[in-house]
Amino acid sequence: MKTNKIFISGDEAVAQGVKLCRPHVIAAYPITPQTITVERLSEMVEAGEMDGIYMHVESEHSAISATMGASAVGARTFTASSSQGLLYMAEGLHYCSGGRWPVVMMNANRSVALPWSIYGDQRDSLSLLDCGWIQVYVEDAQEALDMMIQAYKIAEHKDVLTPMMVNLDGFILTHTYELVDIPEQKMVDEFLPVFETPNKMSFEEPKNLGFSSKPDDNTEFKYQQNEAMFKAIDVIRDVDQEFAEKFGRKYYDMVEEYRCDDAEVVLVALGSVCGTIRVVVDKMRAAGKKVGLLKIRYMRPFPETEVKDLARRVHAIGVIDKDISFGYEGTVYTNVNSAISKIDKYVYKSNFVGGLGGRDITKEEIEEMFEKLFFGVKNKSEEKVEFFSLNVESND
Amino acid sequence: MTNLVDIPKVNAKNMTEKEYFYGHKACAGCGGSVAVRLALKVLGERTYTALPAGCMSAVGFIYPQMAFNTNALITTFPGAASMASGIAAGAKALGQKDVKTVVFAGDGGTADIGFQALSGMIDRNDDVLYICYDNEAYMNTGIQKSGLTPYGTKTTTTPAGENLPGTITHKKNLFEIIAAHDIAYAATASIGYPQDFMNKVNKAKHTKGATFIHVYASCPTGWGTPTETSIEIAKDAVDCGLIFLAEYEDGEYKLNRNPKEFASVKDYLKKQGRFKHMTDEDIQCVTEHRDKKWARMRKQWL
Ligand SMILES: Cc1ncc(C[n+]2csc(CCOP(=O)(O)OP(=O)(O)O)c2C)c(N)n1
Ligand code: SF4
Ligand SMILES: [Mg+2]
């Protein structure tokens, strides 16, 4: 397959991907580390490389509102945010999924104040898991670009009609330069059809949208929204397959297993840290240790089947969380644990919380996690939630 | 730019008999619903209508009973202007011609929580007519004070008692705040002067870009007035000078009515339950504020 590789950052890769999807309306508000994406898109609009309208909204609340408005008349839309901005959108995020408007957004995963931090962790998007958006986490700039193209096809599918958030780790992905293949416009046009939706206002068929419901029907609306999320699982699979056939890159749909086939101990993680885990897995495998990685790509809909399937085959599962639900445990862990609890087998589990506010997760730390999991299985240790590499004294 | 002077005037004879807002659940005598109904008669079919949370959206969209004959949707409470901006942008990007996007928002949704989005909408000059129907409180949530609740008003969050006369602040100068954006067209109106209101809507309809109308709209439920006096009371408010009719066009302010003498403020206030408790001193305070404002408007705008 012919390639056209250029050296760009994750943010720029997102902009390139969005441009190829020909959105009609882009509305976004700047926030580090998302800014480069919206700057590039503005330049593309100015240069006439894109036909869409770039709206200079005065806040993230307006960014999500404007994209919903445009979507409600049948336009394809894009927004991007991060951290404080994403939280400022929270009302609109729920509104958008409830309105079944397939807005696509990029979120640069960044810590949430206080204390202020512009650096990465995943507390922003994970705290909004329940807002009804499809959430995917990517590992590198190429995947970021490719997922923009896949996102429109998934979100706009008639059985799905649900907005989608593509998450990139702040700085680690948004600001790191990589060689990225830019697909041909013609191929993207063939892959991604023009946006058609029955869920829009039009003069041929006027509609009242965004209405109130009574207790008699609210549950039914929410049921259908939930069903659409489950239907998205098949669509995600089909779209990834079709994408692989067209562009030669496959992302293993809901999750990606790395050297899990005969693994005894596996780490589960989201996003860029998976790259580091792969290196550690290779090293430990070379030393004869049966370790593997489960990269969760989609947090919503959640890959329950895949997690259960893996849990049936291994002795221990450790979950890395770049977030914490205060007073309990990491959110990824809660979700993984819930899936594991539905199989008829004991698996030793551990939750490693860290990498918060931009702290690196090192190869040494990952190796230690694998060792702790082996130790835990062997010694039937108590399962726990551990903040790793703490500089203050832990209570246990 | 269209010459707004040449637009045919709307009047009782030539206005459409078509209804675009009916079957809703507003209280009898609701002034807000009159404003929406009359404005849509002027704007017609090719209108996208956006309403934030508030009385008009609450009474108009109770699934499955939809009260708008135009395209319409409810927006979030703070997001009416920005969602309407998105509608206008979407329509433009899709190549739709001869389309108007209109917002109907309450005083709270406009002067308070939705103000940031409204300011952004005007700054971008998005092709949206934003109509604020002002019933001088958060009615939908049960009559709480907003930034447009006038001095002396008793609301559920500004109770009148031994220590306070109800609301202790005057209305924000919303019209002038909007005009200060140098908007293409802005006006104030009252449902007590329906023809004036409809012709202002018509002017805005024929103006490209962001436009704004602040229309005074009575609320018998929140004001403690008989349902059959809604139009009369909205007229009284203008006649006693507490509400003024004006326009901002081509960078100039224009007072549409400049009466030599005002009708009695006290009579206007005493007809309404929300002002019943006001002392002569309170009424004096309201009157002085009115006179100061008119002196300034006359000096600066005439
Ligand atoms: C973010 C948010 N805060 C509060 C509310 C509750 N709320 C809904 S309508 C409303 C009052 C609306 O007042 P106004 O805009 O004056 O319109 P009215 O009801 O008087 O017509 C309030 C406070 C809400 N829906 N959303
Ligand atoms: S409370 Fe007032 S504004 Fe609301 S529907 Fe009733 S009359 Fe209209
Ligand atoms: Mg009100």
XYZ file of C-alpha atoms and ligand atoms in Angstrom:
733
model
C 0.000 0.000 0.000
C 1.235 3.492 -0.898
C 2.091 5.619 2.112
C 2.476 9.346 2.635
C 4.325 9.724 5.921
C 5.002 13.035 7.597
C 6.595 13.886 10.936
C 3.903 15.454 13.148
C 2.650 15.602 16.728
C -0.418 13.825 18.069
C -2.365 17.079 18.082
C -1.471 17.680 14.442
C -2.375 14.113 13.557
C -5.833 14.737 15.006
C -6.185 17.900 12.913
C -5.139 16.008 9.781
C -7.643 13.261 10.555
C -10.463 15.729 11.167
C -9.723 17.585 7.952
C -10.008 14.357 5.968
C -13.510 13.850 7.427
C -14.765 17.183 6.050
C -16.724 18.450 9.081
C -19.163 21.268 8.337
C -18.745 23.009 11.664
C -15.862 23.092 14.138
C -16.390 24.854 17.462
C -13.635 24.757 20.043
C -12.026 26.723 22.834
C -8.288 26.610 23.501
C -6.782 24.691 26.410
C -3.355 23.136 26.836
C -2.517 20.485 25.603
C -5.284 20.503 22.972
C -4.444 23.914 21.467
C -2.259 22.787 18.571
C -5.155 20.794 17.145
C -7.467 23.806 16.994
C -4.698 26.084 15.744
C -3.955 23.733 12.847
C -7.649 23.413 12.014
C -8.005 27.207 12.014
C -5.063 27.439 9.620
C -6.577 24.827 7.334
C -9.866 26.726 7.234
C -8.049 30.017 6.591
C -5.995 28.459 3.794
C -9.141 27.135 2.139
C -7.954 23.538 2.577
C -11.210 22.876 4.419
C -14.734 23.998 3.581
C -16.071 23.880 7.133
C -16.895 26.828 9.380
C -14.611 27.415 12.363
C -16.590 29.023 15.202
C -14.646 31.074 17.745
C -16.821 30.240 20.709
C -16.267 31.972 24.019
C -16.198 28.820 26.175
C -16.303 25.051 26.134
C -19.938 25.116 27.194
C -20.636 27.017 24.009
C -18.351 24.729 21.985
C -20.424 21.687 22.810
C -23.673 23.666 22.490
C -22.741 24.953 19.042
C -21.728 21.509 17.780
C -25.022 20.098 19.054
C -26.929 22.874 17.295
C -25.143 22.229 14.019
C -25.620 18.490 14.366
C -29.332 19.074 14.962
C -29.666 20.421 11.417
C -27.666 17.540 9.958
C -24.144 18.971 9.886
C -20.993 16.972 10.696
C -19.242 18.587 13.646
C -16.017 18.530 15.613
C -14.870 19.907 18.934
C -11.800 19.388 21.094
C -10.998 19.994 24.717
C -9.185 18.824 27.813
C -9.397 18.747 31.603
C -11.076 21.897 32.996
C -12.629 22.520 29.602
C -14.059 19.039 29.361
C -15.575 19.403 32.817
C -17.004 22.786 31.872
C -18.759 20.946 29.023
C -20.209 18.308 31.326
C -23.797 19.514 31.083
C -23.539 19.519 27.301
C -21.923 16.090 27.153
C -24.956 14.453 28.731
C -27.257 16.644 26.656
C -25.504 15.640 23.452
C -25.702 11.900 24.011
C -29.324 12.188 25.149
C -30.099 14.193 21.996
C -28.398 11.419 19.961
C -26.183 13.909 18.142
C -23.058 12.151 16.846
C -20.595 14.934 17.607
C -16.964 13.797 17.510
C -14.436 15.274 19.880
C -10.809 14.943 20.743
C -9.904 15.094 24.405
C -6.300 15.674 25.400
C -6.194 13.793 28.695
C -4.970 16.132 31.385
C -5.114 16.264 35.155
C -7.888 18.203 36.876
C -7.317 21.083 39.343
C -6.704 21.461 42.261
C -3.766 21.434 42.359
C -3.434 22.906 38.885
C -1.534 20.760 36.462
C -1.379 21.007 32.704
C 0.140 17.544 32.476
C -1.419 14.254 31.687
C -3.517 11.750 33.527
C -6.942 10.381 32.744
C -9.029 11.816 35.565
C -10.858 14.204 33.239
C -12.490 11.751 30.844
C -12.790 8.859 33.312
C -14.790 11.041 35.690
C -17.241 11.483 32.799
C -17.611 7.831 31.864
C -21.335 7.977 32.552
C -22.139 10.878 30.243
C -23.214 8.584 27.424
C -20.306 9.141 25.034
C -18.340 6.418 23.347
C -14.833 6.704 24.784
C -11.754 5.401 23.007
C -8.131 5.794 24.190
C -5.322 5.768 21.639
C -1.675 4.811 21.992
C 0.119 6.840 19.332
C -0.345 9.630 16.795
C -1.191 7.293 13.925
C -3.947 5.693 15.935
C -5.187 9.183 16.845
C -5.501 10.155 13.190
C -7.058 6.864 12.176
C -9.540 6.987 15.033
C -10.843 10.381 13.941
C -11.856 8.770 10.660
C -13.289 5.701 12.365
C -15.053 7.844 14.975
C -17.344 9.590 12.487
C -18.245 6.292 10.884
C -19.051 4.703 14.250
C -20.839 7.666 15.854
C -22.969 8.447 12.789
C -24.029 4.832 12.180
C -27.831 4.686 12.211
C -27.859 2.082 14.977
C -25.467 4.103 17.115
C -26.133 7.873 16.758
C -24.032 8.531 19.831
C -21.254 11.095 20.262
C -17.674 9.876 20.476
C -14.651 11.086 22.412
C -11.176 10.182 21.172
C -8.730 10.452 24.078
C -5.004 11.168 23.723
C -2.627 11.391 26.685
C -1.663 15.033 27.197
C 1.900 15.870 26.095
C 2.996 12.220 25.856
C 0.858 11.907 22.731
C -0.361 15.404 21.956
C 3.111 16.968 21.804
C 5.331 14.077 20.723
C 6.360 13.925 17.096
C 6.052 10.703 15.159
C 5.989 9.575 11.560
C 2.333 9.434 10.637
C 0.817 8.151 7.432
C -1.772 10.552 6.012
C -4.424 8.657 4.049
C -5.525 9.939 0.667
C -8.614 12.143 0.696
C -10.205 10.037 -2.032
C -9.886 6.880 0.051
C -11.351 8.575 3.124
C -14.254 9.853 1.022
C -14.903 6.288 -0.143
C -14.686 4.979 3.410
C -16.732 7.654 5.161
C -20.161 8.370 3.648
C -21.843 11.774 3.763
C -23.584 12.290 7.129
C -27.269 11.374 6.915
C -29.497 11.286 9.978
C -33.215 11.056 10.636
C -32.587 12.918 13.886
C -32.520 16.467 12.563
C -34.659 19.531 12.039
C -35.480 20.249 8.406
C -37.922 22.311 6.406
C -39.182 19.277 4.526
C -40.023 17.584 7.796
C -40.072 20.043 10.718
C -39.322 18.538 14.102
C -39.344 19.486 17.755
C -36.219 18.040 19.345
C -34.592 18.124 22.745
C -37.908 17.840 24.544
C -39.010 17.002 28.079
C -40.197 13.563 29.085
C -42.432 12.350 31.829
C -41.652 9.569 34.297
C -43.749 7.362 32.004
C -41.267 7.518 29.136
C -37.887 8.631 30.455
C -36.647 5.129 31.214
C -37.484 4.050 27.658
C -35.350 6.835 26.199
C -32.453 5.869 28.439
C -32.932 2.195 27.618
C -32.630 2.943 23.925
C -29.506 4.990 24.523
C -27.973 2.091 26.389
C -28.958 -0.335 23.627
C -27.295 1.936 21.069
C -24.075 1.716 23.073
C -24.202 -2.068 22.969
C -24.923 -2.006 19.249
C -21.852 0.178 18.866
C -19.708 -2.849 19.792
C -20.572 -4.593 16.522
C -20.207 -1.382 14.584
C -16.767 -0.733 16.121
C -15.694 -4.217 15.029
C -17.029 -3.824 11.494
C -15.585 -0.357 11.057
C -12.151 -1.461 12.279
C -12.223 -4.426 9.894
C -13.272 -2.279 6.963
C -10.630 0.267 7.914
C -7.959 -2.433 7.963
C -8.980 -3.626 4.514
C -8.946 -0.121 3.113
C -5.957 1.431 4.854
C -3.913 -1.559 5.998
C -3.940 -0.750 9.710
C -5.885 -2.768 12.252
C -6.582 -1.822 15.865
C -8.118 -5.047 17.182
C -11.426 -3.302 17.971
C -12.423 -3.132 21.657
C -9.113 -4.241 23.158
C -5.736 -5.325 21.949
C -4.023 -8.294 23.540
C -0.244 -8.218 23.448
C 1.477 -11.562 24.080
C -1.431 -12.787 26.169
C -1.804 -16.209 24.530
C -0.089 -18.278 27.208
C 0.333 -15.463 29.716
C 0.024 -16.117 33.439
C 0.117 -12.520 34.564
C -1.291 -9.568 32.650
C -1.341 -5.805 33.073
C -4.360 -3.848 31.861
C -3.957 -0.206 30.825
C -5.244 2.602 28.589
C -3.411 4.892 26.221
C 0.256 5.710 25.839
C 1.578 3.732 28.817
C 0.794 0.622 26.769
C 3.839 1.411 24.631
C 6.094 1.194 27.681
C 4.380 -1.969 28.909
C 5.023 -3.667 25.548
C 8.770 -3.073 25.988
C 8.706 -4.554 29.486
C 6.643 -7.521 28.321
C 9.200 -8.256 25.603
C 12.070 -8.039 28.081
C 10.414 -10.281 30.674
C 9.292 -12.733 28.016
C 12.918 -12.987 26.873
C 13.727 -13.964 30.464
C 11.056 -16.679 30.307
C 8.364 -14.901 32.297
C 4.873 -15.395 30.959
C 3.558 -11.841 31.035
C 1.210 -9.946 28.732
C -0.635 -6.684 28.164
C -4.316 -6.013 27.661
C -4.698 -2.611 26.094
C -8.246 -1.430 26.669
C -9.175 0.785 23.747
C -12.824 1.441 24.544
C -13.983 2.302 28.061
C -17.547 2.847 26.763
C -18.988 0.655 25.561
C -16.953 -1.520 27.923
C -15.178 -4.645 26.574
C -16.688 -6.988 29.126
C -16.527 -10.069 26.903
C -12.861 -9.520 26.132
C -11.899 -8.946 29.775
C -13.779 -12.083 30.877
C -12.208 -14.092 28.122
C -8.731 -13.030 29.215
C -9.473 -13.565 32.902
C -10.415 -17.200 32.181
C -6.925 -17.794 30.806
C -4.652 -16.083 33.360
C -3.721 -16.265 37.051
C -3.409 -12.569 37.818
C -4.526 -9.241 36.423
C -3.088 -5.883 37.431
C -4.806 -2.674 36.398
C -2.922 0.598 35.967
C -5.112 3.617 36.678
C -4.019 7.150 35.852
C -6.976 8.262 37.929
C -8.532 7.622 41.312
C -12.140 7.633 42.425
C -11.446 9.091 45.854
C -12.596 6.910 48.677
C -12.515 3.725 46.630
C -10.198 2.698 43.780
C -9.222 3.448 40.192
C -12.131 3.623 37.752
C -10.588 1.295 35.183
C -10.051 -1.232 37.970
C -13.679 -0.968 39.089
C -14.818 -1.710 35.557
C -12.368 -4.562 34.949
C -13.118 -6.066 38.334
C -16.837 -6.019 37.664
C -16.315 -8.041 34.481
C -13.994 -10.524 36.199
C -16.484 -11.061 39.011
C -18.886 -12.537 36.445
C -16.682 -15.550 35.657
C -16.554 -18.691 37.666
C -12.885 -18.601 38.568
C -10.585 -16.884 41.008
C -8.090 -14.445 39.530
C -5.625 -12.535 41.680
C -6.060 -8.794 41.092
C -4.259 -5.623 41.966
C -4.820 -1.947 41.232
C -1.815 0.291 40.575
C -2.723 3.958 40.807
C -0.182 6.483 39.582
C 1.177 8.515 36.719
C -0.970 11.367 37.998
C -0.436 14.958 36.910
C 2.098 13.932 34.286
C 4.450 11.726 36.314
C 6.201 9.181 34.085
C 5.458 5.518 34.559
C 8.837 3.841 34.123
C 9.813 0.419 32.801
C 11.199 -0.425 36.232
C 7.879 0.373 37.877
C 6.015 -1.767 35.375
C 8.405 -4.669 35.891
C 7.861 -4.355 39.626
C 4.083 -4.507 39.085
C 4.449 -7.756 37.155
C 6.674 -9.153 39.921
C 4.138 -8.134 42.563
C 1.436 -9.964 40.625
C 3.560 -13.158 40.459
C 4.260 -12.817 44.167
C 0.584 -12.227 44.941
C -0.519 -15.364 43.102
C 2.168 -17.490 44.710
C 1.617 -16.248 48.252
C -2.137 -15.726 48.017
C -1.555 -12.120 49.122
C -4.358 -9.778 49.963
C -5.650 -7.854 46.944
C -5.182 -4.125 47.194
C -5.283 -0.701 45.674
C -1.780 0.693 45.691
C -0.500 4.164 44.837
C 2.846 3.179 43.354
C 6.137 5.045 43.854
C 4.676 7.327 46.501
C 6.944 10.009 47.940
C 4.842 10.303 51.070
C 4.411 7.503 53.539
C 1.518 5.212 52.718
C -0.718 3.952 55.468
C -0.117 0.291 54.722
C -27.646 45.949 4.156
C -31.422 45.927 3.734
C -33.002 49.299 4.164
C -35.118 48.571 7.201
C -37.341 51.586 6.526
C -38.660 49.993 3.339
C -39.848 46.753 4.892
C -43.647 46.472 4.644
C -45.234 47.044 8.051
C -46.922 44.166 9.838
C -50.410 44.923 11.103
C -53.561 43.156 12.254
C -54.883 43.063 8.681
C -51.908 41.566 6.898
C -50.570 39.262 9.576
C -50.918 35.549 9.018
C -53.676 33.527 10.589
C -51.325 30.564 10.796
C -50.330 29.538 14.280
C -46.811 28.271 15.036
C -47.124 27.926 18.805
C -50.265 26.345 20.133
C -51.396 23.442 22.267
C -48.849 24.382 24.914
C -49.400 24.304 28.643
C -48.676 27.897 29.647
C -50.874 29.436 32.343
C -53.897 31.415 31.219
C -52.824 34.954 30.395
C -49.147 34.076 29.951
C -47.362 37.008 28.342
C -44.315 34.991 27.307
C -46.430 32.718 25.151
C -47.987 35.778 23.470
C -44.498 37.047 22.599
C -43.488 33.681 21.115
C -46.728 33.348 19.182
C -46.603 36.835 17.669
C -42.917 36.676 16.794
C -43.304 33.347 14.981
C -46.183 34.765 12.960
C -43.706 37.305 11.621
C -40.818 34.877 11.202
C -42.801 32.079 9.557
C -42.003 28.531 8.483
C -38.349 28.813 7.600
C -37.360 29.300 11.205
C -35.218 27.256 13.526
C -36.449 27.988 17.041
C -34.272 27.444 20.106
C -35.425 27.843 23.699
C -33.374 27.324 26.833
C -34.838 25.810 29.971
C -37.503 28.206 31.227
C -41.251 28.530 31.085
C -41.664 28.584 27.294
C -39.658 25.415 26.772
C -41.247 23.752 29.789
C -44.763 24.324 28.468
C -44.001 23.668 24.795
C -42.200 20.328 24.553
C -43.832 17.776 26.820
C -43.307 14.519 24.946
C -45.261 13.493 22.955
C -47.153 16.811 22.854
C -45.032 19.203 20.790
C -46.346 22.765 20.548
C -44.126 24.268 17.842
C -45.144 24.142 14.229
C -41.695 25.372 13.244
C -38.504 23.401 13.764
C -37.700 23.838 17.418
C -35.589 22.487 20.228
C -34.812 23.035 23.887
C -31.231 23.981 24.690
C -29.417 23.807 27.987
C -30.194 26.748 30.255
C -26.861 28.548 29.662
C -26.479 27.410 26.046
C -29.336 28.958 24.059
C -27.279 31.505 22.142
C -24.444 29.105 21.380
C -26.714 26.280 20.311
C -28.566 28.724 18.064
C -25.214 29.893 16.697
C -24.424 26.274 15.885
C -27.771 25.852 14.146
C -27.118 28.954 12.056
C -23.592 27.783 11.232
C -24.815 24.289 10.349
C -27.532 25.695 8.098
C -24.995 27.937 6.373
C -22.439 25.163 5.933
C -25.135 22.956 4.401
C -25.988 25.729 1.944
C -29.489 26.420 3.267
C -30.837 29.771 2.085
C -33.548 32.082 3.423
C -33.391 30.691 6.943
C -33.703 32.441 10.289
C -32.656 31.078 13.644
C -34.478 32.558 16.620
C -34.030 32.182 20.365
C -36.783 32.770 22.908
C -35.174 32.992 26.319
C -36.331 34.271 29.678
C -34.766 37.134 31.598
C -32.741 34.727 33.745
C -31.614 32.690 30.761
C -30.514 35.919 29.079
C -29.202 38.419 31.596
C -27.716 35.863 33.995
C -26.691 32.317 33.130
C -26.877 32.603 29.338
C -25.164 35.963 29.084
C -21.689 34.698 28.233
C -22.970 32.660 25.299
C -25.119 35.584 24.137
C -22.148 37.933 24.215
C -20.155 35.432 22.141
C -22.995 35.092 19.651
C -23.159 38.855 19.119
C -19.372 39.147 18.985
C -19.274 36.588 16.148
C -22.276 38.293 14.527
C -23.958 34.920 14.011
C -27.180 35.039 12.022
C -29.504 34.658 15.014
C -32.379 36.754 16.321
C -32.303 36.501 20.103
C -35.572 37.448 21.803
C -35.588 37.798 25.574
C -39.094 37.628 27.014
C -38.772 39.401 30.309
C -41.147 38.390 33.076
C -38.735 39.733 35.654
C -37.934 36.532 37.551
C -37.075 32.861 37.244
C -40.674 31.753 36.826
C -40.200 28.150 35.784
C -38.486 27.286 39.056
C -41.046 29.165 41.142
C -40.475 32.941 41.021
C -36.892 33.550 42.138
C -34.944 36.779 41.640
C -32.998 37.271 38.404
C -30.729 40.068 37.213
C -33.788 41.675 35.616
C -36.019 41.602 38.677
C -36.756 45.239 39.562
C -36.306 46.973 42.895
C -38.948 46.139 45.455
C -40.156 42.923 43.842
C -41.142 40.187 46.231
C -39.872 36.834 44.960
C -39.372 33.511 46.695
C -35.665 34.270 47.168
C -36.141 37.963 47.929
C -38.962 37.856 50.429
C -40.249 41.194 51.676
C -40.181 41.530 55.440
C -39.270 43.728 58.341
C -35.713 44.139 57.159
C -35.831 44.145 53.387
C -38.330 45.485 50.810
C -37.946 42.374 48.636
C -35.419 42.832 45.816
C -32.882 45.541 46.668
C -31.225 45.955 43.259
C -32.507 47.589 40.078
C -32.750 45.844 36.705
C -29.545 45.457 34.734
C -29.378 47.803 31.730
C -29.671 44.822 29.414
C -30.536 46.730 26.243
C -27.541 49.019 26.573
C -25.215 46.167 27.480
C -26.285 44.447 24.262
C -25.984 47.648 22.232
C -22.476 48.153 23.631
C -21.450 45.116 21.547
C -22.236 47.347 18.554
C -24.851 44.893 17.383
C -26.500 45.473 13.976
C -29.998 45.795 15.439
C -31.428 45.737 18.967
C -34.755 46.863 20.357
C -36.934 46.875 23.424
C -40.638 46.102 23.206
C -43.649 45.114 25.246
C -46.503 42.746 24.524
C -48.671 45.698 25.581
C -47.679 47.247 22.229
C -47.948 44.175 19.994
C -47.742 45.906 16.635
C -44.572 47.732 17.632
C -43.107 44.406 18.815
C -44.008 42.559 15.617
C -42.504 45.230 13.429
C -39.304 45.103 15.418
C -39.225 41.340 14.890
C -39.747 42.027 11.205
C -36.817 44.426 11.105
C -34.624 41.875 12.834
C -35.803 39.190 10.419
C -34.527 41.296 7.551
C -31.207 42.076 9.189
C -28.346 39.643 8.544
C -26.263 38.730 11.537
C -26.931 38.929 15.243
C -29.991 40.891 16.387
C -31.680 41.247 19.760
C -35.119 42.138 21.101
C -35.943 42.579 24.770
C -39.713 42.187 25.118
C -41.585 42.852 28.319
C -43.960 39.932 28.901
C -46.332 39.712 31.840
C -46.739 36.634 34.018
C -49.979 36.524 36.000
C -48.741 33.591 38.067
C -45.516 35.233 39.164
C -46.804 38.784 39.337
C -50.038 38.208 41.197
C -52.225 39.797 38.514
C -55.570 38.695 37.032
C -55.112 36.607 33.889
C -57.207 38.952 31.756
C -55.035 42.012 32.448
C -51.777 40.696 30.979
C -51.750 42.925 27.912
C -53.009 45.938 29.859
C -50.361 45.623 32.554
C -47.591 45.271 29.953
C -48.897 48.495 28.392
C -49.072 50.216 31.793
C -45.413 49.406 32.411
C -44.489 51.386 29.300
C -46.913 54.197 29.998
C -45.558 54.779 33.486
C -42.009 54.835 32.113
C -40.590 51.855 33.985
C -40.216 50.120 30.638
C -39.124 52.112 27.596
C -39.457 51.404 23.875
C -36.241 51.976 21.967
C -34.026 50.775 19.141
C -30.325 50.617 18.427
C -29.560 50.731 14.731
C -26.503 51.780 12.721
C -24.743 52.678 15.937
C -27.506 55.056 17.057
C -30.001 54.849 19.880
C -33.585 55.816 19.158
C -36.382 56.365 21.709
C -39.605 55.195 20.072
C -41.879 56.761 22.681
C -40.974 59.847 24.627
C -44.112 60.868 26.541
C -44.358 64.342 28.044
C -45.940 62.861 31.142
C -45.830 59.407 32.623
C -48.797 57.514 33.995
C -48.646 56.754 37.715
C -45.939 54.345 38.872
C -47.885 53.692 42.044
C -51.007 52.617 40.135
C -48.936 50.228 38.044
C -47.232 48.720 41.089
C -50.308 48.446 43.251
C -52.141 46.321 40.677
C -49.644 43.527 41.273
C -49.264 41.141 44.175
C -45.482 41.145 43.868
C -45.342 44.885 44.738
C -48.247 45.071 47.226
C -45.973 45.422 50.256
C -44.053 48.417 48.874
C -44.057 51.547 51.012
C -44.277 55.087 49.657
C -40.537 55.297 50.261
C -39.917 52.218 48.129
C -42.089 53.661 45.380
C -40.173 56.914 45.641
C -36.937 54.989 45.143
C -38.336 53.295 42.002
C -39.615 56.612 40.623
C -36.333 58.417 41.197
C -34.456 55.635 39.467
C -36.850 55.924 36.520
C -36.416 59.685 36.284
C -32.635 59.490 36.414
C -32.634 56.895 33.678
C -34.966 58.886 31.432
C -32.964 62.066 31.956
C -29.863 60.248 30.800
C -31.585 58.537 27.845
C -33.089 61.833 26.675
C -29.773 63.596 26.980
C -27.774 60.921 25.205
C -30.206 59.494 22.673
C -32.304 62.388 21.446
C -27.645 24.923 34.545
C -29.021 25.061 35.081
N -29.238 25.714 36.243
C -30.482 25.834 36.716
C -31.535 25.320 36.035
C -32.917 25.464 36.616
N -33.764 26.403 35.882
C -34.520 25.999 34.838
S -35.463 27.194 34.192
C -34.917 28.279 35.362
C -35.470 29.655 35.439
C -35.758 30.268 34.132
O -35.991 31.626 34.308
P -36.088 32.578 33.067
O -34.931 32.390 32.189
O -36.345 33.944 33.540
O -37.346 32.012 32.265
P -38.853 31.876 32.807
O -38.979 30.566 33.481
O -39.110 33.010 33.716
O -39.691 31.915 31.581
C -33.982 27.710 36.206
C -33.323 28.405 37.318
C -31.279 24.624 34.832
N -32.216 24.051 34.084
N -30.025 24.527 34.379
S -45.553 31.027 35.236
Fe -45.763 32.942 34.105
S -44.282 32.805 32.400
Fe -44.608 30.731 33.216
S -46.206 29.843 31.934
Fe -47.209 30.734 33.738
S -47.721 32.807 33.133
Fe -46.253 32.059 31.632
Mg -38.218 34.912 33.715
